[in-house]
Coordinates of N, CA and C in Angstrom, one line a residue:
M742 N 34.8 -113.6 61.6 CA 35.6 -114.3 62.6 C 36.9 -114.9 62.1
S743 N 37.0 -115.1 60.8 CA 38.2 -115.7 60.2 C 39.3 -114.7 60.2
E744 N 39.0 -113.4 60.2 CA 40.1 -112.4 60.1 C 40.8 -112.2 61.5
Q745 N 40.2 -112.8 62.5 CA 40.8 -112.7 63.9 C 41.9 -113.7 64.0
S746 N 42.8 -113.5 65.0 CA 43.8 -114.5 65.3 C 43.1 -115.6 66.1
P747 N 43.7 -116.8 66.2 CA 43.0 -117.9 66.9 C 42.7 -117.5 68.4
Y748 N 43.6 -116.7 69.0 CA 43.4 -116.3 70.4 C 42.2 -115.3 70.5
E749 N 42.1 -114.4 69.5 CA 40.9 -113.5 69.5 C 39.6 -114.3 69.2
Q750 N 39.7 -115.3 68.4 CA 38.5 -116.1 68.1 C 38.0 -116.8 69.4
L751 N 38.9 -117.3 70.2 CA 38.4 -117.9 71.4 C 38.3 -116.9 72.6
G752 N 38.7 -115.7 72.4 CA 38.6 -114.7 73.4 C 39.5 -114.8 74.6
V753 N 40.7 -115.3 74.3 CA 41.7 -115.5 75.3 C 43.0 -114.7 75.0
T754 N 43.8 -114.5 76.0 CA 45.0 -113.7 75.8 C 46.2 -114.6 75.4
L755 N 47.3 -114.1 75.0 CA 48.4 -114.9 74.5 C 49.0 -115.7 75.7
D756 N 48.9 -115.1 76.9 CA 49.4 -115.8 78.1 C 48.4 -116.6 78.9
A757 N 47.2 -116.9 78.3 CA 46.2 -117.7 78.9 C 46.7 -119.1 79.2
S758 N 46.2 -119.7 80.3 CA 46.6 -121.0 80.7 C 45.9 -122.0 79.8
F759 N 46.3 -123.3 79.8 CA 45.7 -124.3 79.0 C 44.2 -124.5 79.4
D760 N 44.0 -124.4 80.8 CA 42.6 -124.6 81.3 C 41.7 -123.5 80.8
E761 N 42.2 -122.2 80.8 CA 41.5 -121.1 80.3 C 41.1 -121.2 78.8
I762 N 42.0 -121.8 78.1 CA 41.8 -122.0 76.6 C 40.7 -123.0 76.4
Q763 N 40.8 -124.1 77.2 CA 39.8 -125.2 77.1 C 38.4 -124.7 77.5
E764 N 38.4 -123.9 78.6 CA 37.1 -123.3 79.1 C 36.5 -122.4 78.0
A765 N 37.3 -121.6 77.4 CA 36.8 -120.7 76.4 C 36.3 -121.5 75.2
R766 N 37.0 -122.5 74.8 CA 36.5 -123.3 73.7 C 35.2 -124.0 74.0
D767 N 35.1 -124.6 75.2 CA 33.9 -125.3 75.6 C 32.7 -124.3 75.7
R768 N 33.0 -123.1 76.2 CA 31.9 -122.2 76.4 C 31.4 -121.7 75.0
L769 N 32.3 -121.5 74.1 CA 31.9 -121.1 72.7 C 31.1 -122.2 72.0
K770 N 31.6 -123.5 72.2 CA 30.9 -124.6 71.6 C 29.5 -124.7 72.1
Q771 N 29.3 -124.5 73.4 CA 28.0 -124.6 74.0 C 27.1 -123.5 73.5
Q772 N 27.7 -122.3 73.3 CA 27.0 -121.1 72.8 C 26.5 -121.3 71.4
Y773 N 27.3 -121.9 70.5 CA 27.0 -122.0 69.1 C 26.6 -123.4 68.7
I774 N 25.9 -124.1 69.5 CA 25.5 -125.5 69.2 C 24.6 -125.4 67.9
G775 N 24.9 -126.3 67.0 CA 24.1 -126.4 65.8 C 24.6 -125.5 64.6
E776 N 25.6 -124.6 64.9 CA 26.1 -123.8 63.9 C 27.5 -124.4 63.4
V777 N 27.4 -125.2 62.4 CA 28.5 -126.0 62.0 C 29.7 -125.2 61.6
K778 N 29.6 -124.2 60.8 CA 30.7 -123.4 60.4 C 31.4 -122.7 61.6
L779 N 30.7 -122.2 62.5 CA 31.3 -121.5 63.7 C 32.0 -122.6 64.5
L780 N 31.4 -123.7 64.7 CA 32.0 -124.8 65.5 C 33.3 -125.3 64.9
Q781 N 33.3 -125.4 63.5 CA 34.5 -125.7 62.9 C 35.6 -124.7 63.0
S782 N 35.2 -123.4 63.0 CA 36.1 -122.3 63.2 C 36.7 -122.3 64.6
I783 N 35.8 -122.6 65.6 CA 36.3 -122.6 67.0 C 37.3 -123.8 67.1
E784 N 37.0 -124.9 66.6 CA 37.9 -126.1 66.7 C 39.2 -125.8 66.0
A785 N 39.2 -125.1 64.8 CA 40.4 -124.8 64.1 C 41.2 -123.8 64.9
A786 N 40.6 -122.8 65.5 CA 41.3 -121.8 66.4 C 42.0 -122.5 67.6
Y787 N 41.2 -123.5 68.2 CA 41.8 -124.2 69.3 C 43.0 -125.0 68.9
D788 N 42.9 -125.7 67.7 CA 44.0 -126.5 67.2 C 45.2 -125.7 66.9
A789 N 44.9 -124.5 66.3 CA 46.0 -123.6 66.0 C 46.8 -123.1 67.3
I790 N 46.0 -122.8 68.3 CA 46.6 -122.4 69.6 C 47.4 -123.5 70.2
L791 N 46.9 -124.7 70.1 CA 47.7 -125.9 70.7 C 49.0 -126.1 69.9
M792 N 48.9 -125.9 68.6 CA 50.1 -126.1 67.8 C 51.1 -125.0 68.1
D793 N 50.6 -123.8 68.3 CA 51.5 -122.6 68.6 C 52.1 -122.8 70.0
R794 N 51.3 -123.4 70.9 CA 51.9 -123.6 72.3 C 52.9 -124.7 72.2
L795 N 52.7 -125.8 71.4 CA 53.7 -126.8 71.3 C 55.0 -126.3 70.7
K796 N 54.9 -125.5 69.7 CA 56.1 -124.9 69.1 C 56.8 -124.0 70.1
M797 N 56.1 -123.2 70.9 CA 56.7 -122.4 71.9 C 57.4 -123.2 73.0
R798 N 56.8 -124.3 73.4 CA 57.4 -125.2 74.4 C 58.7 -125.8 73.8
Q799 N 58.6 -126.2 72.6 CA 59.8 -126.8 72.0 C 61.0 -125.8 71.9
E800 N 60.6 -124.5 71.7 CA 61.6 -123.5 71.6 C 62.0 -123.0 73.0
G801 N 61.4 -123.5 74.0 CA 61.7 -123.1 75.4 C 61.1 -121.8 75.8
K802 N 60.1 -121.3 75.1 CA 59.5 -120.0 75.5 C 58.4 -120.2 76.5
I803 N 57.9 -121.4 76.7 CA 56.9 -121.7 77.7 C 57.5 -122.7 78.7
K804 N 57.3 -122.5 80.0 CA 57.7 -123.4 81.0 C 56.7 -124.5 81.1
V805 N 57.0 -125.7 81.1 CA 56.1 -126.8 81.2 C 55.8 -127.0 82.7
P806 N 54.5 -127.0 83.1 CA 54.2 -127.2 84.5 C 54.7 -128.5 85.1
E807 N 55.0 -128.4 86.4 CA 55.6 -129.6 87.1 C 54.7 -130.8 87.0
R808 N 53.4 -130.6 87.1 CA 52.4 -131.7 87.1 C 52.4 -132.5 85.7
I809 N 52.9 -131.8 84.7 CA 53.0 -132.4 83.3 C 54.4 -133.1 83.2
R810 N 55.4 -132.4 83.6 CA 56.8 -132.9 83.5 C 57.0 -134.1 84.4
F811 N 56.5 -134.0 85.6 CA 56.7 -135.1 86.6 C 55.3 -135.6 87.1
P812 N 54.6 -136.3 86.4 CA 53.2 -136.7 86.8 C 53.3 -137.6 88.0
E813 N 54.4 -138.3 88.3 CA 54.4 -139.2 89.4 C 54.5 -138.4 90.7
R814 N 54.8 -137.1 90.7 CA 54.9 -136.3 91.9 C 53.5 -135.8 92.3
V815 N 52.5 -135.9 91.4 CA 51.2 -135.3 91.7 C 50.6 -136.1 92.8
A816 N 49.9 -135.4 93.7 CA 49.3 -136.1 94.8 C 48.3 -137.1 94.3
P817 N 48.2 -138.3 95.0 CA 47.3 -139.3 94.6 C 45.8 -138.9 94.7
T818 N 45.0 -139.4 93.9 CA 43.5 -139.1 94.0 C 43.0 -139.8 95.2
P819 N 41.9 -139.2 95.8 CA 41.3 -139.8 97.0 C 40.7 -141.1 96.7
P820 N 40.7 -142.0 97.7 CA 40.1 -143.3 97.5 C 38.7 -143.2 96.9
S821 N 38.3 -144.3 96.2 CA 37.0 -144.3 95.6 C 35.8 -144.2 96.5
G822 N 36.0 -144.5 97.8 CA 35.0 -144.5 98.8 C 34.6 -143.1 99.2
V823 N 35.4 -142.1 98.9 CA 35.1 -140.7 99.2 C 34.2 -140.1 98.1
Q824 N 33.0 -139.7 98.4 CA 32.1 -139.1 97.5 C 32.4 -137.7 97.2
P825 N 32.5 -137.2 96.0 CA 32.8 -135.8 95.7 C 31.5 -135.0 96.2
V826 N 31.8 -133.8 96.6 CA 30.7 -132.9 97.0 C 29.9 -132.5 95.8
A827 N 28.6 -132.7 95.8 CA 27.7 -132.3 94.7 C 27.6 -130.8 94.6
N828 N 27.4 -130.4 93.4 CA 27.1 -128.9 93.2 C 25.8 -128.6 93.8
S829 N 25.8 -127.8 94.9 CA 24.6 -127.5 95.6 C 23.8 -126.3 95.0
K830 N 24.4 -125.6 94.0 CA 23.7 -124.5 93.3 C 22.7 -125.0 92.4
P831 N 21.5 -124.4 92.3 CA 20.5 -124.8 91.3 C 21.0 -124.4 89.9
N832 N 20.5 -125.1 88.9 CA 21.0 -125.0 87.5 C 20.8 -123.6 87.0
W833 N 19.7 -122.9 87.3 CA 19.5 -121.5 86.9 C 20.5 -120.6 87.4
L834 N 20.9 -120.8 88.7 CA 21.9 -120.0 89.3 C 23.3 -120.2 88.7
S835 N 23.6 -121.5 88.4 CA 24.9 -121.8 87.7 C 25.0 -121.2 86.4
Q836 N 23.9 -121.1 85.7 CA 23.9 -120.5 84.3 C 24.0 -118.9 84.4
L837 N 23.6 -118.3 85.5 CA 23.6 -116.9 85.7 C 24.9 -116.4 86.2
L838 N 25.6 -117.2 87.1 CA 26.9 -116.7 87.7 C 28.0 -117.1 86.8
D839 N 29.0 -116.2 86.8 CA 30.2 -116.4 86.0 C 31.4 -116.4 86.9
T840 N 32.5 -117.1 86.6 CA 33.7 -117.1 87.3 C 34.8 -116.5 86.3
P841 N 35.0 -115.2 86.4 CA 35.9 -114.6 85.4 C 37.3 -114.8 85.7
S842 N 38.1 -114.8 84.7 CA 39.6 -114.9 84.9 C 40.1 -113.6 85.3
R843 N 41.4 -113.5 85.7 CA 42.0 -112.2 86.1 C 41.9 -111.2 84.9
A844 N 42.2 -111.7 83.7 CA 42.1 -110.8 82.6 C 40.7 -110.2 82.4
E845 N 39.7 -111.0 82.6 CA 38.3 -110.6 82.4 C 37.9 -109.6 83.5
L846 N 38.6 -109.5 84.6 CA 38.3 -108.6 85.7 C 39.0 -107.3 85.6
L847 N 40.1 -107.2 84.8 CA 40.9 -106.0 84.8 C 40.2 -104.8 84.2
W848 N 39.7 -105.0 83.0 CA 39.1 -103.9 82.3 C 37.9 -103.4 83.0
P849 N 36.9 -104.2 83.4 CA 35.7 -103.6 84.1 C 36.2 -103.0 85.4
S850 N 37.1 -103.5 86.1 CA 37.6 -102.9 87.4 C 38.2 -101.6 87.1
G851 N 39.0 -101.4 86.1 CA 39.6 -100.1 85.8 C 38.6 -99.1 85.4
V852 N 37.6 -99.5 84.6 CA 36.5 -98.6 84.2 C 35.7 -98.1 85.4
Y853 N 35.3 -99.1 86.3 CA 34.5 -98.7 87.4 C 35.2 -98.0 88.5
V854 N 36.5 -98.3 88.7 CA 37.2 -97.6 89.7 C 37.4 -96.1 89.3
T855 N 37.6 -95.9 88.0 CA 37.7 -94.5 87.5 C 36.4 -93.8 87.6
L856 N 35.3 -94.4 87.2 CA 34.0 -93.7 87.3 C 33.6 -93.5 88.8
A857 N 33.9 -94.5 89.7 CA 33.5 -94.3 91.1 C 34.4 -93.2 91.7
G858 N 35.6 -93.1 91.3 CA 36.5 -92.0 91.8 C 36.0 -90.7 91.3
L859 N 35.6 -90.6 90.1 CA 35.1 -89.3 89.5 C 33.8 -88.9 90.2
S860 N 33.0 -89.9 90.6 CA 31.7 -89.6 91.2 C 31.9 -89.1 92.6
L861 N 33.0 -89.5 93.3 CA 33.2 -89.1 94.7 C 34.0 -87.9 94.8
Y862 N 35.1 -87.8 94.1 CA 36.1 -86.8 94.4 C 36.2 -85.6 93.4
S863 N 35.3 -85.5 92.5 CA 35.5 -84.4 91.5 C 34.4 -83.4 91.8
G864 N 34.6 -82.2 91.3 CA 33.7 -81.1 91.5 C 32.7 -81.0 90.4
F865 N 32.3 -82.2 89.8 CA 31.4 -82.2 88.6 C 30.0 -81.7 89.0
A866 N 29.5 -81.1 88.0 CA 28.1 -80.7 88.1 C 27.2 -81.9 88.0
T867 N 25.9 -81.7 88.4 CA 25.0 -82.9 88.3 C 24.9 -83.5 86.9
S868 N 24.9 -82.6 85.9 CA 24.8 -83.2 84.5 C 26.0 -84.0 84.2
L869 N 27.2 -83.7 84.7 CA 28.4 -84.5 84.4 C 28.3 -85.8 85.2
L870 N 27.7 -85.7 86.4 CA 27.6 -86.9 87.2 C 26.6 -87.9 86.5
Q871 N 25.6 -87.3 85.9 CA 24.7 -88.2 85.1 C 25.4 -88.8 83.9
L872 N 26.3 -88.0 83.3 CA 27.1 -88.6 82.2 C 28.0 -89.8 82.7
T873 N 28.6 -89.7 83.8 CA 29.4 -90.8 84.3 C 28.5 -92.0 84.6
L874 N 27.3 -91.8 85.1 CA 26.4 -92.9 85.3 C 26.0 -93.5 84.0
A875 N 25.8 -92.7 83.0 CA 25.4 -93.2 81.6 C 26.6 -94.0 81.1
L876 N 27.8 -93.6 81.3 CA 29.0 -94.3 80.9 C 29.1 -95.7 81.7
G877 N 28.8 -95.6 82.9 CA 28.8 -96.9 83.7 C 27.8 -97.9 83.2
V878 N 26.6 -97.4 82.9 CA 25.5 -98.3 82.3 C 26.0 -98.9 81.0
G879 N 26.5 -98.0 80.1 CA 27.0 -98.4 78.8 C 28.1 -99.4 78.9
S880 N 29.0 -99.2 79.9 CA 30.1 -100.2 80.1 C 29.6 -101.5 80.5
C881 N 28.7 -101.5 81.5 CA 28.1 -102.8 82.0 C 27.5 -103.5 80.8
L882 N 26.7 -102.8 80.0 CA 26.0 -103.4 78.8 C 27.1 -104.0 77.9
Y883 N 28.2 -103.3 77.6 CA 29.2 -103.8 76.7 C 29.9 -105.0 77.3
F884 N 30.3 -105.0 78.6 CA 31.0 -106.2 79.1 C 30.1 -107.4 79.2
L885 N 28.8 -107.2 79.5 CA 27.9 -108.4 79.6 C 27.7 -108.9 78.2
N886 N 27.5 -108.1 77.2 CA 27.2 -108.5 75.8 C 28.4 -109.2 75.2
R887 N 29.6 -108.8 75.6 CA 30.9 -109.4 75.1 C 31.0 -110.8 75.6
K888 N 30.5 -111.1 76.8 CA 30.7 -112.5 77.3 C 29.9 -113.5 76.5
E889 N 28.6 -113.3 76.4 CA 27.7 -114.3 75.8 C 27.1 -113.9 74.5
N890 N 27.3 -112.7 74.1 CA 26.8 -112.2 72.8 C 25.2 -112.3 72.8
K891 N 24.6 -112.0 73.9 CA 23.1 -112.0 74.1 C 22.7 -110.6 74.5
F892 N 22.4 -109.8 73.6 CA 22.2 -108.4 73.8 C 20.9 -108.2 74.7
G893 N 19.9 -108.9 74.5 CA 18.6 -108.7 75.3 C 18.9 -109.1 76.8
R894 N 19.6 -110.2 77.0 CA 19.9 -110.5 78.4 C 20.8 -109.5 79.0
A895 N 21.8 -109.0 78.2 CA 22.7 -108.0 78.8 C 21.9 -106.7 79.2
V896 N 21.0 -106.3 78.4 CA 20.2 -105.2 78.7 C 19.4 -105.4 80.0
L897 N 18.7 -106.5 80.1 CA 18.0 -106.8 81.3 C 18.9 -106.8 82.6
L898 N 20.0 -107.5 82.5 CA 20.9 -107.5 83.7 C 21.5 -106.1 84.0
T899 N 21.7 -105.3 83.0 CA 22.2 -104.0 83.2 C 21.2 -103.1 83.9
V900 N 20.0 -103.2 83.4 CA 18.9 -102.4 84.0 C 18.6 -102.8 85.4
A901 N 18.6 -104.1 85.6 CA 18.4 -104.6 87.0 C 19.6 -104.2 87.9
G902 N 20.8 -104.2 87.4 CA 21.9 -103.7 88.2 C 21.8 -102.2 88.5
L903 N 21.4 -101.4 87.5 CA 21.2 -100.0 87.7 C 20.2 -99.7 88.8
I904 N 19.0 -100.3 88.6 CA 17.9 -100.1 89.6 C 18.4 -100.6 91.0
G905 N 19.0 -101.8 91.0 CA 19.4 -102.3 92.3 C 20.5 -101.4 93.0
G906 N 21.4 -100.9 92.1 CA 22.4 -99.9 92.7 C 21.8 -98.7 93.2
L907 N 20.8 -98.1 92.5 CA 20.2 -96.9 92.9 C 19.4 -97.1 94.2
I908 N 18.7 -98.2 94.3 CA 18.0 -98.5 95.5 C 18.9 -98.8 96.7
L909 N 19.9 -99.6 96.5 CA 20.9 -99.8 97.6 C 21.6 -98.6 98.0
G910 N 22.0 -97.7 97.0 CA 22.6 -96.4 97.4 C 21.7 -95.6 98.2
S911 N 20.4 -95.5 97.8 CA 19.5 -94.7 98.6 C 19.3 -95.3 100.0
L912 N 19.3 -96.6 100.1 CA 19.1 -97.2 101.5 C 20.3 -96.9 102.4
L913 N 21.5 -96.9 101.7 CA 22.7 -96.7 102.5 C 23.2 -95.2 102.6
S914 N 22.3 -94.3 102.1 CA 22.7 -92.9 102.0 C 23.0 -92.3 103.3
S915 N 22.5 -92.9 104.4 CA 22.8 -92.3 105.7 C 24.3 -92.5 106.1
L916 N 25.0 -93.3 105.4 CA 26.4 -93.5 105.6 C 27.3 -92.6 104.8
A917 N 26.7 -91.7 104.1 CA 27.4 -90.8 103.1 C 28.3 -89.9 103.9
G918 N 28.0 -89.5 105.1 CA 28.8 -88.5 105.8 C 28.9 -87.2 105.1
A919 N 30.2 -86.8 104.8 CA 30.4 -85.5 104.2 C 30.2 -85.5 102.7
I920 N 30.0 -86.7 102.1 CA 29.8 -86.8 100.6 C 28.4 -86.5 100.3
A921 N 28.2 -85.7 99.2 CA 26.9 -85.4 98.7 C 26.1 -86.7 98.4
V922 N 24.9 -86.7 98.8 CA 24.1 -87.9 98.7 C 24.0 -88.5 97.3
E923 N 23.9 -87.6 96.3 CA 23.8 -88.1 94.9 C 25.1 -88.8 94.5
R924 N 26.2 -88.2 94.9 CA 27.5 -88.8 94.6 C 27.7 -90.2 95.3
F925 N 27.2 -90.3 96.5 CA 27.3 -91.5 97.2 C 26.5 -92.6 96.6
I926 N 25.3 -92.2 96.2 CA 24.4 -93.2 95.5 C 25.0 -93.6 94.1
A927 N 25.6 -92.7 93.4 CA 26.3 -93.0 92.2 C 27.5 -94.0 92.5
F928 N 28.2 -93.7 93.5 CA 29.3 -94.6 93.9 C 28.8 -96.1 94.2
I929 N 27.8 -96.2 94.9 CA 27.2 -97.5 95.2 C 26.7 -98.2 93.9
T930 N 26.1 -97.4 93.1 CA 25.6 -97.9 91.8 C 26.7 -98.4 90.9
F931 N 27.9 -97.8 90.9 CA 29.0 -98.2 90.2 C 29.5 -99.6 90.7
I932 N 29.5 -99.7 92.0 CA 29.9 -101.0 92.6 C 29.0 -102.1 92.2
V933 N 27.7 -101.9 92.2 CA 26.7 -102.9 91.8 C 26.9 -103.2 90.3
L934 N 27.1 -102.2 89.5 CA 27.3 -102.4 88.1 C 28.5 -103.2 87.8
W935 N 29.6 -102.9 88.5 CA 30.8 -103.7 88.4 C 30.6 -105.2 88.7
L936 N 29.9 -105.4 89.8 CA 29.6 -106.8 90.2 C 28.8 -107.5 89.1
V937 N 27.8 -106.8 88.6 CA 26.9 -107.4 87.5 C 27.8 -107.7 86.3
A938 N 28.7 -106.7 85.9 CA 29.5 -106.9 84.7 C 30.5 -108.0 84.8
C939 N 31.0 -108.2 86.0 CA 32.1 -109.2 86.2 C 31.5 -110.6 86.5
F940 N 30.5 -110.7 87.3 CA 30.1 -112.0 87.9 C 28.8 -112.5 87.4
L941 N 28.1 -111.8 86.5 CA 26.9 -112.4 85.9 C 27.1 -112.6 84.4
R942 N 26.3 -113.4 83.8 CA 26.4 -113.6 82.4 C 25.0 -113.9 81.8

C-alpha cells in the first residue's frame, strides 16, 4: 500500500472533491478497524492529500468554493424546532446499498454498455455470447471486490445478480421482438449485473 500515491491509497481521483476524499477515508477506516498500520497509512495518505490540496489552492490551481470563501452567504440552518427526517432504511439495507460517485460509475457503465451492445447487435455465435456473459460476470465480481475487498461477498452478490438477470430476462423475453431470445436475456442480465456492480457493496 505504501508504493501507491496517497490518492490511490484512498481510492480517489486527483479531481475528487473534499467530501469524496473524506468519505473514502471514513469508509477505509471503518473497513480496517483494529489494523493499526493500515489505519496510520490511511491517515497519512489523507494528510498528504490535504497538504497537496492546500499547496494547489495557494498556487491558484484549485478554485475555492463560494461556501468556504464567503461563509456568511451560506443559507442559514433551519430553526432547531424542525426535526431532521430520520433514515427510514433498515441498517442491513444501508450496509448493502452504495452511492457511487460519478467516477465509480464510469468504468462499469462503459464495460456493460459494450457487452450489452455486443449481445444485441453482433452476429456472434452462441459460444461467443457465452463468453461475453462470462466477461460480464467477471467484471461484476471485479468491481464489487474492488469496493470493499470482500471476495466472498462479491461472489455471492455476483451469482445472485447473474441468476436474477437470467430469470428477469426469461420473464421479459416476450418483449424481445425481432431480437433472438438468448441475446435479449443476455442484455437484461448485463443491466442487472451493472446495477449490482454499481449500487451494491
